[in-house]
């Protein structure tokens, strides 16, 4: 299990407190972890990116895949800093070119995630990034899309892990790195 | 205004950026030559050059807010914000932002849509830029400008990777300057683009 919190990196406390919790969004009972306030704290946002960059810069990663839409906020700065490409993983009908699709389950019903054909090549080493992991359904779909075309997913990386929703379990033996845990 | 007419004439980075953008004909509907920036994001040098050009322009303009329009503005805005020391503020479609928001409606070809910003994200008097991948009719960017002005920000400029010289005959949007890196390409140039995708490979 990998979290930066365990090593007590001094930057984590400020990152954690910059995240705003919004009760009952999008529905009653959910405590929504709002990272937009983190993006307003220039030091905490920079530290967030730096923590990921420090971890991945020497791991020969050529692909950073970011899950729509909040993965688009964290992924590109990491990709730019480590010399990787950025690949957006999107909701259906957003990507204009030929795509491959992966269906995944939601609490009620299913959704679909898409990636452009040709964006990645077999044998590339990838990171998958999103702001948060809850049940792990979205991250798992992204991982599967990449694995289907022969990419090796080195790790999934999130700012926040919501404990108790078995997201880590759903990823199986694929490594997960998070900065902050929340219950 | 175009970057090439504003200090970057002949800058080789602009050609690399332009060529890295893929044109997808007839998306989302017949007649539209869609400027696909996802191929730019695959070209590390061209992507970095894109961000660097914006950063070089805005780093000494006292910008404290970079507002990015969902979703492709999210791909460019944060890297710019981090480099110039500004906050990144996402401008989102309705019901995505979890806290208290203000909304601004804008017209689509058929019907209307809405852009939202979190209350409190921006303080009155802050100097802001708005970033999106592309400007077409200017409807979305105009709504973004209005939102920021409603919360008291001063919108210094709108920045786009791709755009036409004039939006509806004007080189400004709501009186604000537009800064654009490259013009849209037409598909006849596609065969010379460096990134080659298999478009209709059903084999």
Short mmCIF file of N, CA and C in Angstrom, two decimals, chain A residues 1-4 35 38 47-57 59 61 63-79 82 86-87 89 125-134 136 138-140 142-143 146 152-162 167-168 171 174-181:
data_model
loop_
_atom_site.label_atom_id
_atom_site.label_comp_id
_atom_site.label_asym_id
_atom_site.label_seq_id
_atom_site.Cartn_x
_atom_site.Cartn_y
_atom_site.Cartn_z
N UNK A 1 0.86 -1.20 0.00
CA UNK A 1 0.00 0.00 0.00
C UNK A 1 0.88 1.23 0.00
N UNK A 2 0.63 2.12 -0.94
CA UNK A 2 1.51 3.28 -1.06
C UNK A 2 0.73 4.57 -0.87
N UNK A 3 1.04 5.29 0.17
CA UNK A 3 0.52 6.66 0.27
C UNK A 3 1.66 7.54 0.73
N UNK A 4 1.65 8.76 0.27
CA UNK A 4 2.69 9.70 0.69
C UNK A 4 2.48 10.05 2.16
N UNK A 35 -11.73 19.20 -4.95
CA UNK A 35 -10.33 19.59 -5.16
C UNK A 35 -10.19 20.99 -5.77
N UNK A 38 -8.13 23.18 -3.70
CA UNK A 38 -6.70 22.86 -3.78
C UNK A 38 -6.06 23.64 -4.94
N UNK A 47 2.76 21.60 -4.94
CA UNK A 47 3.27 20.46 -4.17
C UNK A 47 2.63 19.15 -4.61
N UNK A 48 1.34 19.18 -4.91
CA UNK A 48 0.63 17.99 -5.37
C UNK A 48 1.30 17.44 -6.63
N UNK A 49 1.51 18.32 -7.59
CA UNK A 49 2.15 17.91 -8.84
C UNK A 49 3.57 17.42 -8.58
N UNK A 50 4.31 18.17 -7.76
CA UNK A 50 5.70 17.80 -7.46
C UNK A 50 5.78 16.41 -6.85
N UNK A 51 4.87 16.09 -5.95
CA UNK A 51 4.91 14.77 -5.30
C UNK A 51 4.76 13.65 -6.33
N UNK A 52 3.86 13.83 -7.30
CA UNK A 52 3.71 12.82 -8.35
C UNK A 52 4.93 12.81 -9.27
N UNK A 53 5.42 13.97 -9.64
CA UNK A 53 6.56 14.05 -10.56
C UNK A 53 7.79 13.40 -9.93
N UNK A 54 8.02 13.67 -8.66
CA UNK A 54 9.18 13.08 -7.98
C UNK A 54 9.10 11.57 -7.99
N UNK A 55 7.88 11.05 -7.86
CA UNK A 55 7.72 9.60 -7.81
C UNK A 55 7.92 8.96 -9.18
N UNK A 56 7.51 9.65 -10.25
CA UNK A 56 7.45 8.99 -11.56
C UNK A 56 8.52 9.40 -12.55
N UNK A 57 9.32 10.44 -12.23
CA UNK A 57 10.21 10.97 -13.26
C UNK A 57 11.25 9.98 -13.74
N UNK A 59 10.90 6.63 -13.85
CA UNK A 59 10.31 5.31 -14.02
C UNK A 59 10.02 4.99 -15.48
N UNK A 61 8.20 6.35 -17.77
CA UNK A 61 6.79 6.45 -18.12
C UNK A 61 6.68 7.29 -19.38
N UNK A 63 3.50 7.53 -20.99
CA UNK A 63 2.08 7.88 -21.14
C UNK A 63 1.49 8.25 -19.79
N UNK A 64 0.87 9.41 -19.72
CA UNK A 64 0.03 9.76 -18.57
C UNK A 64 -1.39 9.82 -19.10
N UNK A 65 -2.24 8.90 -18.62
CA UNK A 65 -3.65 8.88 -19.06
C UNK A 65 -4.49 9.52 -17.97
N UNK A 66 -5.26 10.52 -18.32
CA UNK A 66 -6.08 11.23 -17.33
C UNK A 66 -7.55 11.01 -17.60
N UNK A 67 -8.29 10.73 -16.53
CA UNK A 67 -9.72 10.45 -16.66
C UNK A 67 -10.52 11.73 -16.63
N UNK A 68 -11.41 11.88 -17.59
CA UNK A 68 -12.28 13.06 -17.66
C UNK A 68 -13.10 13.22 -16.39
N UNK A 69 -13.25 14.44 -15.94
CA UNK A 69 -12.61 15.68 -16.36
C UNK A 69 -11.53 16.11 -15.38
N UNK A 70 -11.61 15.70 -14.11
CA UNK A 70 -10.63 16.23 -13.15
C UNK A 70 -9.26 15.61 -13.33
N UNK A 71 -9.19 14.46 -13.98
CA UNK A 71 -7.88 13.90 -14.33
C UNK A 71 -7.17 14.77 -15.36
N UNK A 72 -7.92 15.59 -16.08
CA UNK A 72 -7.32 16.49 -17.07
C UNK A 72 -6.59 17.65 -16.39
N UNK A 73 -6.92 17.90 -15.12
CA UNK A 73 -6.31 19.01 -14.40
C UNK A 73 -4.94 18.61 -13.86
N UNK A 74 -4.82 17.38 -13.39
CA UNK A 74 -3.57 16.93 -12.77
C UNK A 74 -2.63 16.25 -13.76
N UNK A 75 -3.20 15.54 -14.73
CA UNK A 75 -2.38 14.75 -15.65
C UNK A 75 -1.41 15.54 -16.50
N UNK A 76 -1.87 16.57 -17.24
CA UNK A 76 -0.96 17.28 -18.13
C UNK A 76 0.27 17.89 -17.47
N UNK A 77 0.16 18.57 -16.33
CA UNK A 77 1.38 19.09 -15.70
C UNK A 77 2.36 17.98 -15.35
N UNK A 78 1.86 16.83 -14.93
CA UNK A 78 2.74 15.70 -14.62
C UNK A 78 3.40 15.21 -15.90
N UNK A 79 2.60 15.01 -16.94
CA UNK A 79 3.13 14.54 -18.23
C UNK A 79 4.22 15.47 -18.75
N UNK A 82 7.51 15.08 -16.70
CA UNK A 82 8.27 13.83 -16.80
C UNK A 82 8.56 13.44 -18.25
N UNK A 86 0.30 13.06 -22.91
CA UNK A 86 -0.93 13.04 -22.13
C UNK A 86 -2.04 12.49 -23.00
N UNK A 87 -2.77 11.51 -22.47
CA UNK A 87 -3.86 10.88 -23.21
C UNK A 87 -5.15 11.04 -22.43
N UNK A 89 -8.85 10.21 -21.32
CA UNK A 89 -9.78 9.09 -21.34
C UNK A 89 -11.16 9.72 -21.14
N UNK A 125 4.83 2.36 -21.22
CA UNK A 125 4.59 2.31 -19.78
C UNK A 125 3.75 3.51 -19.39
N UNK A 126 2.66 3.26 -18.66
CA UNK A 126 1.67 4.31 -18.41
C UNK A 126 1.32 4.48 -16.94
N UNK A 127 0.91 5.69 -16.66
CA UNK A 127 0.28 6.06 -15.39
C UNK A 127 -1.16 6.38 -15.70
N UNK A 128 -2.08 6.05 -14.79
CA UNK A 128 -3.45 6.53 -14.93
C UNK A 128 -3.71 7.47 -13.78
N UNK A 129 -4.23 8.66 -14.08
CA UNK A 129 -4.41 9.65 -13.03
C UNK A 129 -5.85 10.14 -12.96
N UNK A 130 -6.36 10.29 -11.74
CA UNK A 130 -7.65 10.91 -11.51
C UNK A 130 -7.57 11.64 -10.18
N UNK A 131 -8.52 12.52 -9.90
CA UNK A 131 -8.42 13.27 -8.64
C UNK A 131 -8.67 12.34 -7.45
N UNK A 132 -9.58 11.37 -7.63
CA UNK A 132 -10.03 10.58 -6.52
C UNK A 132 -10.36 9.15 -6.94
N UNK A 133 -10.11 8.18 -6.05
CA UNK A 133 -10.59 6.82 -6.27
C UNK A 133 -11.64 6.51 -5.22
N UNK A 134 -12.83 6.06 -5.67
CA UNK A 134 -13.89 5.65 -4.75
C UNK A 134 -14.06 4.14 -4.90
N UNK A 136 -13.45 2.56 -7.63
CA UNK A 136 -12.41 2.10 -8.55
C UNK A 136 -12.93 1.75 -9.93
N UNK A 138 -14.11 3.61 -12.46
CA UNK A 138 -13.60 4.45 -13.55
C UNK A 138 -12.13 4.14 -13.81
N UNK A 139 -11.33 4.07 -12.77
CA UNK A 139 -9.90 3.78 -12.93
C UNK A 139 -9.69 2.42 -13.59
N UNK A 140 -10.48 1.47 -13.17
CA UNK A 140 -10.38 0.13 -13.72
C UNK A 140 -10.68 0.14 -15.21
N UNK A 142 -10.25 2.59 -17.28
CA UNK A 142 -9.11 3.23 -17.94
C UNK A 142 -7.94 2.26 -18.06
N UNK A 143 -7.68 1.53 -16.99
CA UNK A 143 -6.59 0.55 -17.01
C UNK A 143 -6.85 -0.51 -18.08
N UNK A 146 -6.18 0.63 -21.66
CA UNK A 146 -4.75 0.66 -21.95
C UNK A 146 -4.19 -0.75 -22.10
N UNK A 152 1.61 -1.27 -20.60
CA UNK A 152 1.83 -1.71 -19.22
C UNK A 152 1.48 -0.56 -18.28
N UNK A 153 0.43 -0.76 -17.48
CA UNK A 153 0.06 0.28 -16.52
C UNK A 153 0.94 0.11 -15.28
N UNK A 154 1.86 1.03 -15.10
CA UNK A 154 2.83 0.95 -14.01
C UNK A 154 2.15 1.22 -12.68
N UNK A 155 1.27 2.23 -12.65
CA UNK A 155 0.58 2.59 -11.41
C UNK A 155 -0.63 3.46 -11.71
N UNK A 156 -1.60 3.42 -10.81
CA UNK A 156 -2.69 4.40 -10.80
C UNK A 156 -2.37 5.41 -9.72
N UNK A 157 -2.62 6.66 -9.99
CA UNK A 157 -2.29 7.72 -9.04
C UNK A 157 -3.48 8.64 -8.84
N UNK A 158 -3.81 8.89 -7.58
CA UNK A 158 -4.92 9.79 -7.25
C UNK A 158 -4.50 10.72 -6.14
N UNK A 159 -5.12 11.88 -6.09
CA UNK A 159 -4.87 12.78 -4.98
C UNK A 159 -5.49 12.19 -3.71
N UNK A 160 -6.71 11.69 -3.85
CA UNK A 160 -7.49 11.22 -2.69
C UNK A 160 -7.95 9.78 -2.88
N UNK A 161 -7.90 9.00 -1.80
CA UNK A 161 -8.52 7.68 -1.79
C UNK A 161 -9.64 7.71 -0.76
N UNK A 162 -10.84 7.32 -1.19
CA UNK A 162 -11.95 7.19 -0.24
C UNK A 162 -11.91 5.77 0.29
N UNK A 167 -11.95 0.38 -3.54
CA UNK A 167 -11.38 0.77 -4.83
C UNK A 167 -10.07 0.06 -5.09
N UNK A 168 -9.23 0.01 -4.06
CA UNK A 168 -7.93 -0.64 -4.17
C UNK A 168 -8.10 -2.11 -4.55
N UNK A 171 -8.87 -2.75 -8.18
CA UNK A 171 -7.71 -2.65 -9.07
C UNK A 171 -6.86 -3.91 -9.04
N UNK A 174 -2.86 -4.27 -9.48
CA UNK A 174 -2.26 -3.08 -10.09
C UNK A 174 -2.01 -2.06 -8.99
N UNK A 175 -0.78 -1.53 -8.94
CA UNK A 175 -0.44 -0.62 -7.84
C UNK A 175 -1.24 0.68 -7.87
N UNK A 176 -1.48 1.21 -6.67
CA UNK A 176 -2.21 2.47 -6.51
C UNK A 176 -1.41 3.36 -5.56
N UNK A 177 -1.22 4.60 -5.96
CA UNK A 177 -0.53 5.58 -5.13
C UNK A 177 -1.45 6.77 -4.89
N UNK A 178 -1.63 7.13 -3.61
CA UNK A 178 -2.48 8.28 -3.31
C UNK A 178 -1.75 9.20 -2.35
N UNK A 179 -2.17 10.47 -2.32
CA UNK A 179 -1.55 11.42 -1.42
C UNK A 179 -2.30 11.51 -0.09
N UNK A 180 -3.61 11.44 -0.16
CA UNK A 180 -4.45 11.69 1.02
C UNK A 180 -5.53 10.61 1.12
N UNK A 181 -5.75 10.12 2.34
CA UNK A 181 -6.85 9.18 2.57
C UNK A 181 -8.02 9.89 3.20
#
